[in-house]
C-alpha positions in Angstrom: 142.5 223.3 106.1 145.8 224.8 105.2 148.7 222.4 104.4 152.0 223.8 105.8 154.9 221.4 105.0 154.1 218.2 106.8 151.5 219.9 109.0 147.8 220.8 108.5 146.3 223.9 110.1 142.6 224.2 110.7 140.7 227.4 111.6 137.6 227.0 113.7 135.1 229.8 113.9 136.0 231.8 110.8 133.0 233.7 109.6 132.5 235.9 106.6 129.2 237.4 107.7 128.8 241.1 106.8 128.4 242.0 110.4 131.9 240.9 111.3 133.9 242.0 108.2 135.9 244.9 109.5 137.9 245.8 106.4 138.5 244.5 102.9 141.4 245.6 100.7 142.4 244.2 97.3 145.9 244.4 95.8 147.0 243.6 92.3 150.5 244.1 91.2 153.8 242.5 90.3 156.3 241.0 92.6 159.5 240.3 90.7 158.5 238.6 87.4 155.2 237.1 88.8 151.9 238.8 88.8 150.0 238.5 92.0 146.5 239.3 93.2 145.1 239.0 96.6 142.1 240.0 98.7 142.5 240.3 102.5 139.6 240.2 104.8 139.9 240.8 108.6 137.4 238.7 110.5 136.6 237.5 114.0 134.4 234.8 115.3 131.0 235.4 116.8 131.5 232.7 119.5 135.1 232.2 120.5 134.3 229.6 123.3 132.5 227.1 121.0 135.1 227.7 118.2 137.9 226.9 120.7 136.0 223.9 122.0 135.4 222.6 118.4 139.1 223.0 117.6 140.1 220.9 120.6 137.5 218.2 119.7 138.9 218.2 116.2 142.5 217.8 117.5 141.5 215.0 119.9 139.8 213.2 117.0 142.8 213.7 114.7 145.0 212.2 117.4 142.7 209.2 117.7 142.6 208.6 113.9 146.3 209.2 113.4 147.3 206.8 116.1 145.6 204.0 114.1 147.5 204.6 110.9 150.7 202.8 110.0 153.2 204.9 108.0 155.0 203.5 104.9 158.1 203.3 107.1 156.4 200.7 109.4 155.9 203.2 112.3 152.7 204.3 113.8 151.6 207.8 112.8 152.3 210.3 115.6 151.0 213.8 115.4 151.1 216.9 117.6 148.1 219.2 118.0 148.5 222.9 118.9 145.8 225.5 119.4 145.6 229.3 120.0 142.7 231.6 120.0 142.5 235.1 118.4 141.7 237.2 115.4 143.2 236.4 111.9 143.2 237.9 108.5 142.4 235.6 105.7 142.2 235.7 101.9 142.9 234.1 98.6 146.4 235.0 97.3 147.6 234.4 93.7 146.2 234.1 90.3 148.0 231.2 88.6 147.6 229.0 91.6 145.4 230.7 94.1 145.7 229.7 97.8 143.5 230.4 100.8 145.8 231.8 103.5 145.6 232.9 107.1 147.8 235.6 108.4 148.5 237.1 111.8 149.9 236.6 115.3 147.2 234.0 116.1 148.5 231.8 113.3 152.1 232.1 114.4 151.2 231.3 118.1 149.1 228.3 117.0 152.0 227.0 115.0 154.3 227.4 118.0 151.9 225.5 120.2 152.2 222.6 117.7 156.0 222.7 117.4 156.6 222.9 121.1 154.0 220.2 121.8 154.5 216.5 122.2 153.4 213.7 119.9 150.0 212.4 120.8 149.0 215.4 122.9 146.9 218.5 122.5 148.9 221.7 123.5 147.0 225.0 123.9 147.8 228.6 124.7 146.5 230.3 127.9 144.0 232.2 125.7 142.5 229.0 124.4 142.7 227.3 127.9 140.7 230.2 129.4 137.9 229.5 126.9 137.7 225.7 127.3 138.6 225.3 131.0 135.9 223.1 132.5 134.8 221.6 129.2 137.6 219.0 129.4 138.6 216.9 132.4 142.2 217.8 133.3 145.0 220.0 132.2 148.8 220.0 132.8 150.2 223.5 133.1 153.7 224.3 131.6 155.8 227.2 130.6 157.2 227.4 127.1 159.6 229.8 125.4 157.9 231.0 122.2 159.8 232.8 119.5 158.8 236.4 119.4 156.7 236.1 122.6 159.1 235.0 125.3 157.8 232.7 128.1 154.2 231.7 127.7 152.0 229.7 130.1 150.5 226.8 128.1 148.6 223.7 128.8 148.5 220.0 127.7 145.1 218.3 127.7 145.4 215.2 130.0 143.4 212.3 128.6 141.7 210.1 131.1 142.0 206.3 130.7 138.7 204.8 129.7 
């Protein structure tokens, strides 16, 4: 999990097996007055379909749990879930306070799915939808303007009443 402001980001399917590490580069140097050190590893998942499916299940569960929490301001917790599928680069950045970071277009699009979504709903990109279609009951198609991407076809998971 990566904390981003008041949001959390999860990455499903990251693998560090030697058969999928395509490149590794280390950098040590100075940036301004601060010393920095980082290692970047480019990786991809072995099973995108199950990784996407697990991310959606996690998002659904987070919505269920969040909806049962009362915030200190007396309001019920409301969260948005956004998901996108693709390759990322990851690594630990920093020496004084090292942080595990994810980088790349996939991270940016996933963030846009969350910010353009609605509270209490799972919002996915077309890439993720293509992997999980049929695994979940119903989807609502929409078009969203995404910074740096233009119009994107996206989908909301439609929850069935129990």
